[in-house]
Coordinates of C-alpha atoms in Angstrom, one line a residue:
Chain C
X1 CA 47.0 -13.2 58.3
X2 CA 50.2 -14.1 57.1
X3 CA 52.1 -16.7 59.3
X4 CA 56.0 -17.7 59.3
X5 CA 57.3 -21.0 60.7
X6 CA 60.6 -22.0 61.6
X7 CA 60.4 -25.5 62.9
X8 CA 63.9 -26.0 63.8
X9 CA 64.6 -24.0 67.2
X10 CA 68.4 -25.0 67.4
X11 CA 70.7 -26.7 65.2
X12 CA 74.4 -28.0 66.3
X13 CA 76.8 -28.8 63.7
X14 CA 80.1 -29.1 63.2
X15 CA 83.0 -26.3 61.3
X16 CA 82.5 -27.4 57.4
X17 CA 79.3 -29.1 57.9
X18 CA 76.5 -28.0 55.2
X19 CA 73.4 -26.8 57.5
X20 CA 69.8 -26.2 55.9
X21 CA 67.5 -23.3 57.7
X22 CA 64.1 -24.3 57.1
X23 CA 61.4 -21.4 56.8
X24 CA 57.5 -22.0 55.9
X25 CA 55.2 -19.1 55.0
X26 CA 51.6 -19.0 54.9
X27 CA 50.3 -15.7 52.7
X28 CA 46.9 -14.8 51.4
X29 CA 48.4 -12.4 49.0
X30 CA 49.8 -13.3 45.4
X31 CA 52.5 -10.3 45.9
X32 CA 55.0 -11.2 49.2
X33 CA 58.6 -10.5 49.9
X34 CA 60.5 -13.1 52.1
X35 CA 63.5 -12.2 54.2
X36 CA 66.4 -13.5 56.2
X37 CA 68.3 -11.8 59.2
X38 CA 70.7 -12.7 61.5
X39 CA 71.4 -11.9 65.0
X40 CA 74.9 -13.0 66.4
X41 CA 75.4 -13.6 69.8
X42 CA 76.7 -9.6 69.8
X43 CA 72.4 -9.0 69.8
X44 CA 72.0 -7.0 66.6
X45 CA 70.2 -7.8 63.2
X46 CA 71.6 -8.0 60.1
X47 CA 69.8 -7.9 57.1
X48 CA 71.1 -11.1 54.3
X49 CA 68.3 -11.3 52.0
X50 CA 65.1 -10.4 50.1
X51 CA 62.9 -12.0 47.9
X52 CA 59.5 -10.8 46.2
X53 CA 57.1 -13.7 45.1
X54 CA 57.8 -13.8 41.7
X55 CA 61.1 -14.5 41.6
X56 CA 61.5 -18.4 42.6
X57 CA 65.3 -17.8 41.6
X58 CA 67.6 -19.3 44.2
X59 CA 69.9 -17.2 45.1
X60 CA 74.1 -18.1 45.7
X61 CA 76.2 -15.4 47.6
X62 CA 79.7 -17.0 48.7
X63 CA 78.6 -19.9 51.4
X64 CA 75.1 -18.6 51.6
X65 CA 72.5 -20.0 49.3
X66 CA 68.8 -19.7 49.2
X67 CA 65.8 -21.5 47.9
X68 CA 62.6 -20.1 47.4
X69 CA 59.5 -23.0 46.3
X70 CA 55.9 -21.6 45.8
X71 CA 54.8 -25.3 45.2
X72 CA 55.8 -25.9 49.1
X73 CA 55.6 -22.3 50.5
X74 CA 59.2 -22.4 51.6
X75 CA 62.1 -20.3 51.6
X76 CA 65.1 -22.3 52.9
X77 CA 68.6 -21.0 53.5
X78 CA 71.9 -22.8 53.1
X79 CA 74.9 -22.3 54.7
X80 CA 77.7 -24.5 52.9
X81 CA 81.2 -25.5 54.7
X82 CA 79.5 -23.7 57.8
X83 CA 82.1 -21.7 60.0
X84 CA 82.2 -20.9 63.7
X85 CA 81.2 -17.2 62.8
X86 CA 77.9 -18.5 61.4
X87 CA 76.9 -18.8 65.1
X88 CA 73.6 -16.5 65.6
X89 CA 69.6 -17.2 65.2
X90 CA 68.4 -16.6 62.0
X91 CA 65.2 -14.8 61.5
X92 CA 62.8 -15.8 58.4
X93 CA 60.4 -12.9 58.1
X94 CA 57.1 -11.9 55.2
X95 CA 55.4 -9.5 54.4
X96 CA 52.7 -8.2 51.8
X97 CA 52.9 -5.7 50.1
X98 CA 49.8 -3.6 50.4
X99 CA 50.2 -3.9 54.2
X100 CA 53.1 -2.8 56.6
X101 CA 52.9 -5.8 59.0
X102 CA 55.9 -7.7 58.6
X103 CA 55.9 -11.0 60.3
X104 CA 59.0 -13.4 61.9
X105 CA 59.0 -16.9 62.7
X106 CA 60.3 -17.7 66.2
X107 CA 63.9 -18.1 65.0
X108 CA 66.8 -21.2 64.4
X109 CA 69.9 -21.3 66.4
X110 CA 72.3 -22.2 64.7
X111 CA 75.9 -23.5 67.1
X112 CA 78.9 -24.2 65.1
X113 CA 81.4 -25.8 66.6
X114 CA 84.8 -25.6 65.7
Chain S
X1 CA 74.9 8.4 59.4
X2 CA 74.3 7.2 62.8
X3 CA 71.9 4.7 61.3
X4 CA 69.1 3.8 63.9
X5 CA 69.4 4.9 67.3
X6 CA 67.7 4.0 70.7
X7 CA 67.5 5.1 74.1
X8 CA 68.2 3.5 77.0
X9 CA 69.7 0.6 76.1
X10 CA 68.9 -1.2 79.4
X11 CA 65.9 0.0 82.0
X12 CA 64.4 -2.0 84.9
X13 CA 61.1 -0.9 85.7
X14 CA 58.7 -1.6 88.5
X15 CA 55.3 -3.2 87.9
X16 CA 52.8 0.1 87.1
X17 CA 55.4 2.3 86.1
X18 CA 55.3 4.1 82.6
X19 CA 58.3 4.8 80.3
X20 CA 58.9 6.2 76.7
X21 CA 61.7 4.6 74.8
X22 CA 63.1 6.1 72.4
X23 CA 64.1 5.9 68.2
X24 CA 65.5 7.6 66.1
X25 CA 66.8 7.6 62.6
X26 CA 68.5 9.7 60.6
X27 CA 68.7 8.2 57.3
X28 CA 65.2 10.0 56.0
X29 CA 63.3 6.7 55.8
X30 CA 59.2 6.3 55.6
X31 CA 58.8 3.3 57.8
X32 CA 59.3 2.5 61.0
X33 CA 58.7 -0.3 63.5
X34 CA 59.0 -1.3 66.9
X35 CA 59.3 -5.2 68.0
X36 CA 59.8 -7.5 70.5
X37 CA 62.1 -10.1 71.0
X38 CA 61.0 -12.8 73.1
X39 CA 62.9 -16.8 73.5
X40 CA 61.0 -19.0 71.5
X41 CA 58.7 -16.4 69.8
X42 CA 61.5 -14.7 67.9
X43 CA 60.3 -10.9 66.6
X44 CA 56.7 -9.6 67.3
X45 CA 55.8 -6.4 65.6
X46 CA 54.1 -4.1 68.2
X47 CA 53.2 -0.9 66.3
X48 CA 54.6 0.8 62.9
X49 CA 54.3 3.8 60.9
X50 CA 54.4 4.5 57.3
X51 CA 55.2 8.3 57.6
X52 CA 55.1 11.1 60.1
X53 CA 51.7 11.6 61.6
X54 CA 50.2 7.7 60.5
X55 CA 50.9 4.9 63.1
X56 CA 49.4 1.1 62.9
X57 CA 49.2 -1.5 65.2
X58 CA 51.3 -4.7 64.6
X59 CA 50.7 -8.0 66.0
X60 CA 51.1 -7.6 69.2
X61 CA 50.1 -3.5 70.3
X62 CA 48.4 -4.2 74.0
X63 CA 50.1 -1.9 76.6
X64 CA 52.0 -0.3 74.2
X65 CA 51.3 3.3 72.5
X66 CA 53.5 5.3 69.6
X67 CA 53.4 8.6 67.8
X68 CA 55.2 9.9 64.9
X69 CA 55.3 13.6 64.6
X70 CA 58.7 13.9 63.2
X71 CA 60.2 11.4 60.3
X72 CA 63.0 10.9 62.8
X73 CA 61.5 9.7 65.9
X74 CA 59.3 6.8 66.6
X75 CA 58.9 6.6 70.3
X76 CA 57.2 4.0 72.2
X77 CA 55.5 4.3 75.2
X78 CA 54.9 1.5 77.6
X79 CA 51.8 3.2 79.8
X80 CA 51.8 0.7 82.8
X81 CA 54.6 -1.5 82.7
X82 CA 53.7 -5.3 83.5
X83 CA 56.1 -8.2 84.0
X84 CA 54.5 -9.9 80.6
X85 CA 56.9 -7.1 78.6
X86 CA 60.0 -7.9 79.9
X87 CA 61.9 -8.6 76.6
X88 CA 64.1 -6.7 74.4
X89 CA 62.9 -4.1 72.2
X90 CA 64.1 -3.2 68.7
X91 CA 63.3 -0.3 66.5
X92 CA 63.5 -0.4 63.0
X93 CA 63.5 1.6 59.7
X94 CA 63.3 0.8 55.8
X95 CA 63.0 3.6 52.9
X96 CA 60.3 2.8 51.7
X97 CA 56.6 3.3 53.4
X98 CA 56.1 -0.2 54.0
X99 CA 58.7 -3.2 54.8
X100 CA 58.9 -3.9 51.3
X101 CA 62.8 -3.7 51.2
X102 CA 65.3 -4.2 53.8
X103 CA 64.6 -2.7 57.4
X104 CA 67.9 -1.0 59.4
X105 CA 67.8 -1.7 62.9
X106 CA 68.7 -0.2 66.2
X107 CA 70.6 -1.9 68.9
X108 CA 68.0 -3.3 71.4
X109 CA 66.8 -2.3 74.5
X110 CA 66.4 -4.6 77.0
X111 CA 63.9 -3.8 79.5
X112 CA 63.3 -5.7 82.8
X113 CA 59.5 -4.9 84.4
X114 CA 59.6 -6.7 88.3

């Protein structure tokens, strides 16, 4: 069964800091989309990005970056010049795509402080 | 649109009780999911649907029954409420019948089972 990892349960930084989200998968399937949400601290989730398996493309929207690696099974997220409002857990999540399980890892939390 | 709805958005229940909570979405979409948010564990899919009258059983479905008779409404019913499911519940919805693309959730419900 697919599996999603997120080894980093909470990360401090400081406003302006760069901050990396780490996120492993495990898949059996060659066909797999990869996802990021965030939850601020308001408690709802917020869709930020999707990526199918074959498109290792990173990915740059404003301060938000992304890089997918097959080779390492890792979809890691970027947050450049971080900013108090980045405050939340972020959610890594799979899924394949003849199935409609969808899995998460256990979530970062991510504390800016100003 | 009102987007993904759910009812109650708080409920304490006593150990052995039963409850139904309620989704609903009004955006037409295939899929829908219920999960759990737990700390640590982040989101645990209990049960999903990829149209009205077909329901599947996520990764964690034990204590936990759904339905899906309308494309609208995905309830969830909790048949004898034990302490192990306090958490707080989140429905969720994607076009598509699987999670292929990106899933719309509701606000939570956060249920407390003493």
């Amino acid at each position: 069964a697919q599996k999603v990892t997120q080894a980093q349960t909470e990360i401090s930084v400081v406003e302006k800091e760069d901050v990396t989200l780490d996120c492993v998968y495990e898949t059996r399937d060659t066909t797999y989309y990869l996802f990021w949400y965030k939850q601020p601290p308001s408690g709802e989730l917020v869709f930020l990005i999707r990526r199918n398996s074959f498109d290792e493309q990173n990915e740059i929207s404003g301060r938000y970056s992304w890089n997918f690696q097959k080779s390492t099974s890792s979809f890691n997220f970027t947050i450049t010049a971080s900013q108090v409002v980045d405050s939340a857990v972020y959610f890594c999540g799979s899924t394949e795509v003849l199935v409609g399980d969808m899995r998460f890892g256990a979530g970062t939390r991510l504390t800016v402080k100003p | 649109n009102a987007g993904v709805t759910q009812t109650p958005k708080f409920q304490v229940l006593k150990t052995g009780q039963s409850m139904t909570l309620q989704c609903a979405q009004d955006m037409n979409h295939e899929y829908m999911s219920w999960y759990r948010q737990d700390p640590g564990m982040g989101l645990r899919l209990i049960h999903y649907s990829v149209g009205a009258g077909i329901t599947d059983q996520g990764e964690v479905p034990n204590g936990y029954n759904v339905s899906r008779s309308t494309t609208e409404d995905f309830p969830l019913r909790l048949l004898s409420a034990a302490p192990s499911q306090t958490s707080v519940y989140f429905c969720a919805s994607s076009y598509y019948p699987n999670p292929t693309y990106e899933q719309y959730f509701g606000p939570g419900t956060r249920l407390t089972v003493t």
